[in-house]
PDB file of C-alpha atoms in Angstrom:
ATOM      1  CA  MET A   1      13.537  -1.131 -13.507  1.00 40.00           C
ATOM      2  CA  ASN A   2      17.344  -1.260 -13.659  1.00 39.00           C
ATOM      3  CA  VAL A   3      17.392   2.496 -14.149  1.00 45.00           C
ATOM      4  CA  LEU A   4      15.536   2.906 -10.853  1.00 53.00           C
ATOM      5  CA  LEU A   5      18.103   0.797  -8.990  1.00 47.00           C
ATOM      6  CA  ASN A   6      20.792   3.386  -9.594  1.00 48.00           C
ATOM      7  CA  THR A   7      18.678   6.461  -9.001  1.00 63.00           C
ATOM      8  CA  ASN A   8      18.066   8.328  -5.773  1.00 86.00           C
ATOM      9  CA  ILE A   9      14.503   7.738  -4.529  1.00 90.00           C
ATOM     10  CA  GLN A  10      14.072  11.462  -3.833  1.00 91.00           C
ATOM     11  CA  GLU A  11      15.000  12.231  -7.438  1.00 93.00           C
ATOM     12  CA  ILE A  12      12.455   9.703  -8.728  1.00 93.00           C
ATOM     13  CA  ILE A  13       9.714  11.208  -6.558  1.00 95.00           C
ATOM     14  CA  LYS A  14      10.679  14.747  -7.606  1.00 95.00           C
ATOM     15  CA  ASN A  15      10.540  13.729 -11.288  1.00 95.00           C
ATOM     16  CA  ALA A  16       7.075  12.198 -10.750  1.00 97.00           C
ATOM     17  CA  GLU A  17       5.891  15.385  -9.004  1.00 97.00           C
ATOM     18  CA  ASP A  18       7.336  17.509 -11.840  1.00 97.00           C
ATOM     19  CA  TYR A  19       5.535  15.331 -14.372  1.00 97.00           C
ATOM     20  CA  CYS A  20       2.253  15.836 -12.487  1.00 97.00           C
ATOM     21  CA  ALA A  21       2.794  19.601 -12.459  1.00 97.00           C
ATOM     22  CA  SER A  22       3.536  19.681 -16.216  1.00 97.00           C
ATOM     23  CA  GLU A  23       0.432  17.592 -16.972  1.00 97.00           C
ATOM     24  CA  GLY A  24      -1.920  19.463 -14.632  1.00 97.00           C
ATOM     25  CA  ILE A  25      -2.319  16.445 -12.351  1.00 97.00           C
ATOM     26  CA  LYS A  26      -3.009  17.260  -8.700  1.00 97.00           C
ATOM     27  CA  LEU A  27      -2.094  14.977  -5.804  1.00 98.00           C
ATOM     28  CA  GLN A  28      -4.655  15.135  -2.995  1.00 97.00           C
ATOM     29  CA  LEU A  29      -5.194  13.409   0.334  1.00 97.00           C
ATOM     30  CA  VAL A  30      -8.928  12.829   0.761  1.00 97.00           C
ATOM     31  CA  TYR A  31     -11.103  11.264   3.438  1.00 97.00           C
ATOM     32  CA  ASP A  32     -14.358  11.418   1.490  1.00 95.00           C
ATOM     33  CA  MET A  33     -15.520  11.225  -2.117  1.00 93.00           C
ATOM     34  CA  SER A  34     -18.765  11.074  -4.037  1.00 92.00           C
ATOM     35  CA  ASP A  35     -20.811   7.881  -4.234  1.00 93.00           C
ATOM     36  CA  GLU A  36     -20.275   7.958  -8.014  1.00 92.00           C
ATOM     37  CA  LEU A  37     -16.466   7.837  -7.640  1.00 90.00           C
ATOM     38  CA  ILE A  38     -16.713   5.126  -4.995  1.00 90.00           C
ATOM     39  CA  SER A  39     -18.858   3.075  -7.375  1.00 89.00           C
ATOM     40  CA  THR A  40     -16.349   3.607 -10.215  1.00 88.00           C
ATOM     41  CA  ILE A  41     -13.446   2.408  -8.045  1.00 86.00           C
ATOM     42  CA  SER A  42     -15.434  -0.618  -6.870  1.00 85.00           C
ATOM     43  CA  ASP A  43     -16.454  -1.525 -10.441  1.00 84.00           C
ATOM     44  CA  ARG A  44     -12.836  -1.131 -11.605  1.00 79.00           C
ATOM     45  CA  SER A  45     -11.613  -3.526  -8.924  1.00 76.00           C
ATOM     46  CA  ALA A  46     -14.153  -6.105 -10.102  1.00 73.00           C
ATOM     47  CA  ALA A  47     -13.041  -5.731 -13.739  1.00 72.00           C
ATOM     48  CA  LEU A  48      -9.254  -5.826 -13.235  1.00 71.00           C
ATOM     49  CA  PRO A  49      -7.641  -9.158 -12.341  1.00 61.00           C
ATOM     50  CA  SER A  50      -4.675  -7.316 -10.765  1.00 59.00           C
ATOM     51  CA  LEU A  51      -6.918  -5.716  -8.128  1.00 63.00           C
ATOM     52  CA  TYR A  52      -8.820  -7.509  -5.401  1.00 67.00           C
ATOM     53  CA  PHE A  53     -12.533  -6.730  -5.534  1.00 64.00           C
ATOM     54  CA  VAL A  54     -13.491  -4.002  -3.093  1.00 78.00           C
ATOM     55  CA  ASN A  55     -17.142  -3.322  -2.484  1.00 82.00           C
ATOM     56  CA  GLU A  56     -18.440   0.217  -1.935  1.00 88.00           C
ATOM     57  CA  LYS A  57     -18.916  -0.274   1.808  1.00 90.00           C
ATOM     58  CA  LEU A  58     -15.266  -1.307   2.217  1.00 88.00           C
ATOM     59  CA  ILE A  59     -14.034   1.659   0.151  1.00 90.00           C
ATOM     60  CA  LYS A  60     -15.996   4.028   2.403  1.00 93.00           C
ATOM     61  CA  ARG A  61     -14.367   2.388   5.436  1.00 91.00           C
ATOM     62  CA  ARG A  62     -10.900   2.731   3.911  1.00 92.00           C
ATOM     63  CA  LEU A  63     -11.531   6.379   3.056  1.00 94.00           C
ATOM     64  CA  LYS A  64     -11.639   7.177   6.786  1.00 95.00           C
ATOM     65  CA  ASN A  65      -7.920   6.244   6.908  1.00 95.00           C
ATOM     66  CA  GLY A  66      -7.088   8.546   3.996  1.00 95.00           C
ATOM     67  CA  CYS A  67      -6.754   8.033   0.272  1.00 96.00           C
ATOM     68  CA  PHE A  68      -4.230   9.712  -1.995  1.00 97.00           C
ATOM     69  CA  ILE A  69      -5.666  10.470  -5.410  1.00 96.00           C
ATOM     70  CA  LEU A  70      -4.190  11.870  -8.608  1.00 97.00           C
ATOM     71  CA  VAL A  71      -6.720  14.142 -10.272  1.00 96.00           C
ATOM     72  CA  LYS A  72      -6.673  15.702 -13.745  1.00 95.00           C
ATOM     73  CA  GLY A  73      -9.710  17.858 -14.330  1.00 92.00           C
ATOM     74  CA  ASP A  74     -12.700  15.762 -13.235  1.00 87.00           C
ATOM     75  CA  GLU A  75     -10.875  12.458 -13.728  1.00 90.00           C
ATOM     76  CA  ILE A  76      -9.162  10.400 -11.033  1.00 92.00           C
ATOM     77  CA  CYS A  77      -6.115   8.975 -12.794  1.00 94.00           C
ATOM     78  CA  GLY A  78      -4.588   7.244  -9.767  1.00 94.00           C
ATOM     79  CA  HIS A  79      -5.334   6.230  -6.184  1.00 94.00           C
ATOM     80  CA  ILE A  80      -4.052   4.359  -3.149  1.00 95.00           C
ATOM     81  CA  PHE A  81      -5.911   3.521   0.058  1.00 94.00           C
ATOM     82  CA  ALA A  82      -4.978   2.406   3.562  1.00 94.00           C
ATOM     83  CA  HIS A  83      -6.951  -0.410   5.150  1.00 90.00           C
ATOM     84  CA  GLU A  84      -6.868  -0.776   8.940  1.00 91.00           C
ATOM     85  CA  HIS A  85      -6.631  -4.255  10.433  1.00 86.00           C
ATOM     86  CA  HIS A  86      -6.910  -4.939  14.160  1.00 82.00           C
ATOM     87  CA  VAL A  87      -4.420  -7.577  15.254  1.00 76.00           C
ATOM     88  CA  LYS A  88      -4.390  -8.517  18.937  1.00 73.00           C
ATOM     89  CA  GLY A  89      -5.077  -4.952  20.081  1.00 78.00           C
ATOM     90  CA  HIS A  90      -2.780  -3.300  17.526  1.00 80.00           C
ATOM     91  CA  SER A  91      -3.760  -1.336  14.423  1.00 88.00           C
ATOM     92  CA  VAL A  92      -1.895  -2.515  11.345  1.00 88.00           C
ATOM     93  CA  PHE A  93      -2.459  -0.445   8.204  1.00 93.00           C
ATOM     94  CA  GLU A  94      -2.167  -2.072   4.809  1.00 92.00           C
ATOM     95  CA  ARG A  95      -1.498  -0.055   1.685  1.00 93.00           C
ATOM     96  CA  SER A  96      -4.169  -1.218  -0.733  1.00 88.00           C
ATOM     97  CA  SER A  97      -5.951  -0.678  -4.045  1.00 88.00           C
ATOM     98  CA  LEU A  98      -3.033   0.989  -5.817  1.00 90.00           C
ATOM     99  CA  TRP A  99      -4.108   1.926  -9.331  1.00 91.00           C
ATOM    100  CA  VAL A 100      -2.811   4.307 -12.004  1.00 94.00           C
ATOM    101  CA  ASN A 101      -4.511   4.955 -15.333  1.00 93.00           C
ATOM    102  CA  ARG A 102      -2.628   3.128 -18.127  1.00 92.00           C
ATOM    103  CA  GLU A 103      -1.952   6.449 -19.890  1.00 94.00           C
ATOM    104  CA  TYR A 104       0.205   7.612 -16.950  1.00 95.00           C
ATOM    105  CA  ARG A 105       1.952   4.379 -15.959  1.00 90.00           C
ATOM    106  CA  ASN A 106       5.474   5.117 -17.200  1.00 91.00           C
ATOM    107  CA  TYR A 107       6.115   8.100 -14.949  1.00 95.00           C
ATOM    108  CA  ASN A 108       6.513   6.459 -11.502  1.00 95.00           C
ATOM    109  CA  LEU A 109       3.158   7.777 -10.295  1.00 97.00           C
ATOM    110  CA  GLY A 110       2.491   4.469  -8.507  1.00 94.00           C
ATOM    111  CA  LEU A 111       5.725   4.957  -6.592  1.00 96.00           C
ATOM    112  CA  LEU A 112       4.712   8.545  -5.821  1.00 97.00           C
ATOM    113  CA  LEU A 113       1.389   7.332  -4.353  1.00 97.00           C
ATOM    114  CA  MET A 114       3.101   4.552  -2.381  1.00 96.00           C
ATOM    115  CA  SER A 115       5.649   7.035  -1.034  1.00 97.00           C
ATOM    116  CA  LYS A 116       2.964   9.452   0.167  1.00 97.00           C
ATOM    117  CA  MET A 117       0.980   6.708   1.906  1.00 97.00           C
ATOM    118  CA  THR A 118       4.137   5.260   3.472  1.00 96.00           C
ATOM    119  CA  LYS A 119       5.045   8.703   4.872  1.00 96.00           C
ATOM    120  CA  LEU A 120       1.497   9.277   6.131  1.00 97.00           C
ATOM    121  CA  TYR A 121       1.727   6.070   8.175  1.00 96.00           C
ATOM    122  CA  ALA A 122       5.405   6.358   9.168  1.00 94.00           C
ATOM    123  CA  ASP A 123       4.411   6.432  12.867  1.00 94.00           C
ATOM    124  CA  SER A 124       2.050   3.451  12.569  1.00 93.00           C
ATOM    125  CA  PHE A 125       2.459  -0.216  11.704  1.00 90.00           C
ATOM    126  CA  LEU A 126       2.276  -0.400   7.908  1.00 93.00           C
ATOM    127  CA  ILE A 127       2.333  -3.544   5.795  1.00 91.00           C
ATOM    128  CA  SER A 128       2.325  -4.119   2.049  1.00 92.00           C
ATOM    129  CA  ILE A 129       1.173  -7.458   0.632  1.00 88.00           C
ATOM    130  CA  ALA A 130       1.811  -7.480  -3.090  1.00 85.00           C
ATOM    131  CA  GLN A 131       2.112  -9.843  -6.018  1.00 84.00           C
ATOM    132  CA  THR A 132       3.701  -7.538  -8.591  1.00 84.00           C
ATOM    133  CA  PRO A 133       7.523  -7.567  -8.747  1.00 86.00           C
ATOM    134  CA  LYS A 134       7.464  -3.846  -9.570  1.00 87.00           C
ATOM    135  CA  VAL A 135       5.624  -3.152  -6.300  1.00 89.00           C
ATOM    136  CA  HIS A 136       8.168  -5.321  -4.439  1.00 89.00           C
ATOM    137  CA  HIS A 137      10.934  -3.205  -5.968  1.00 90.00           C
ATOM    138  CA  TYR A 138       9.132   0.012  -5.014  1.00 92.00           C
ATOM    139  CA  ASN A 139       8.809  -1.285  -1.430  1.00 93.00           C
ATOM    140  CA  GLU A 140      12.564  -1.820  -1.350  1.00 92.00           C
ATOM    141  CA  LEU A 141      13.167   1.695  -2.694  1.00 92.00           C
ATOM    142  CA  LEU A 142      10.911   3.014   0.088  1.00 94.00           C
ATOM    143  CA  GLU A 143      13.108   1.141   2.610  1.00 91.00           C
ATOM    144  CA  MET A 144      10.416  -1.281   3.643  1.00 94.00           C
ATOM    145  CA  THR A 145      11.629  -4.674   4.878  1.00 90.00           C
ATOM    146  CA  HIS A 146      10.649  -8.007   3.348  1.00 90.00           C
ATOM    147  CA  VAL A 147       9.361 -10.393   6.046  1.00 85.00           C
ATOM    148  CA  LYS A 148       8.733 -14.076   5.318  1.00 84.00           C
ATOM    149  CA  LEU A 149       5.776 -15.945   6.761  1.00 80.00           C
ATOM    150  CA  ALA A 150       8.200 -18.488   8.250  1.00 79.00           C
ATOM    151  CA  ASN A 151       9.598 -15.698  10.447  1.00 73.00           C
ATOM    152  CA  MET A 152       6.182 -14.634  11.730  1.00 71.00           C
ATOM    153  CA  SER A 153       4.556 -16.044  14.807  1.00 68.00           C
ATOM    154  CA  ALA A 154       1.819 -18.629  14.319  1.00 72.00           C
ATOM    155  CA  LEU A 155      -0.619 -16.182  15.947  1.00 71.00           C
ATOM    156  CA  PHE A 156       0.035 -13.474  13.372  1.00 72.00           C
ATOM    157  CA  VAL A 157      -0.154 -15.977  10.511  1.00 76.00           C
ATOM    158  CA  ASP A 158      -3.522 -17.108  11.940  1.00 78.00           C
ATOM    159  CA  GLU A 159      -4.671 -13.475  11.986  1.00 76.00           C
ATOM    160  CA  LEU A 160      -3.585 -12.984   8.368  1.00 78.00           C
ATOM    161  CA  GLU A 161      -5.587 -16.079   7.447  1.00 81.00           C
ATOM    162  CA  LYS A 162      -8.683 -14.793   9.283  1.00 75.00           C
ATOM    163  CA  LEU A 163      -8.343 -11.460   7.472  1.00 72.00           C
ATOM    164  CA  GLY A 164      -8.060 -13.241   4.127  1.00 74.00           C
ATOM    165  CA  LYS A 165      -4.501 -11.929   3.757  1.00 77.00           C
ATOM    166  CA  LEU A 166      -2.579 -15.181   3.823  1.00 79.00           C
ATOM    167  CA  ARG A 167      -0.973 -15.513   0.398  1.00 78.00           C
ATOM    168  CA  ASP A 168       1.228 -17.899  -1.543  1.00 74.00           C
ATOM    169  CA  GLU A 169       4.774 -16.641  -0.945  1.00 79.00           C
ATOM    170  CA  LEU A 170       5.901 -17.817  -4.363  1.00 75.00           C
ATOM    171  CA  ASN A 171       3.861 -14.950  -5.786  1.00 78.00           C
ATOM    172  CA  TYR A 172       3.211 -12.588  -2.880  1.00 85.00           C
ATOM    173  CA  LYS A 173       5.635 -10.832  -0.573  1.00 89.00           C
ATOM    174  CA  TYR A 174       5.068  -9.114   2.754  1.00 89.00           C
ATOM    175  CA  PHE A 175       6.887  -5.829   3.445  1.00 91.00           C
ATOM    176  CA  VAL A 176       6.794  -3.774   6.665  1.00 89.00           C
ATOM    177  CA  ASN A 177       7.734  -0.152   7.309  1.00 92.00           C
ATOM    178  CA  GLU A 178      10.541   1.101   9.556  1.00 88.00           C
ATOM    179  CA  LYS A 179       8.350   1.507  12.661  1.00 87.00           C
ATOM    180  CA  PHE A 180       7.054  -2.030  12.278  1.00 82.00           C
ATOM    181  CA  LYS A 181      10.611  -3.311  11.880  1.00 78.00           C
ATOM    182  CA  LYS A 182      11.962  -1.324  14.868  1.00 76.00           C
ATOM    183  CA  GLU A 183       9.213  -2.344  17.241  1.00 69.00           C
ATOM    184  CA  ILE A 184       9.010  -5.994  16.247  1.00 58.00           C
ATOM    185  CA  LYS A 185      11.365  -6.935  19.108  1.00 48.00           C
ATOM    186  CA  GLN A 186       9.228  -5.110  21.660  1.00 48.00           C
ATOM    187  CA  LEU A 187       6.049  -6.646  20.256  1.00 45.00           C
ATOM    188  CA  LYS A 188       7.637 -10.095  20.412  1.00 47.00           C
ATOM    189  CA  GLU A 189       8.348  -9.619  24.086  1.00 44.00           C
ATOM    190  CA  VAL A 190       4.936  -8.188  24.904  1.00 42.00           C
ATOM    191  CA  LYS A 191       2.563 -10.190  22.702  1.00 47.00           C
ATOM    192  CA  ASN A 192       4.688 -12.503  20.550  1.00 48.00           C
ATOM    193  CA  ILE A 193       2.289 -11.822  17.683  1.00 47.00           C
ATOM    194  CA  PHE A 194       4.475 -10.782  14.780  1.00 48.00           C
ATOM    195  CA  LEU A 195       7.633 -12.871  14.748  1.00 47.00           C
ATOM    196  CA  LYS A 196       8.812 -16.097  16.323  1.00 44.00           C
ATOM    197  CA  GLN A 197      11.298 -15.889  19.221  1.00 35.00           C
TER     198      GLN A 197
END
């Protein structure tokens, strides 16, 4: 990870894209996929302790928001979804279900997927709730801002709890994108839902 700290994010992404090209891996944005693939992704989430279980119905719902997949031949070797939450009249998108096949995990393909999803939702409120320190580091590289629960309004914390997204901050961190960060002040004044005064 120390190597990444001193490297330009654009260079890292370019290297990941070059790796995909050399390996015949295609990056695609999809809004639909076969029931068989949906079942595979759901089963994988049940089998891996690092992923929260996602049933097939929820995956189909998330697909409507877009899913970036890495495809080699007929195999999906990576994916990331966006899940839409409705918080006091606002849509907040959460990057979710990031997964890369173990064979391809040393080439920053997770960062590539995160980058694409972050760009797709640059004009929307985007949040990342993650446990893995590597994902926290990637969020920082993508210029997302770490926000502590203590700085959020009680209303938003209540909403996170209702959504099942309230986590132990010793292990989980909350990151927001630039739009979220820029408009927090306005949202505080209008609804006071995201951060305390």
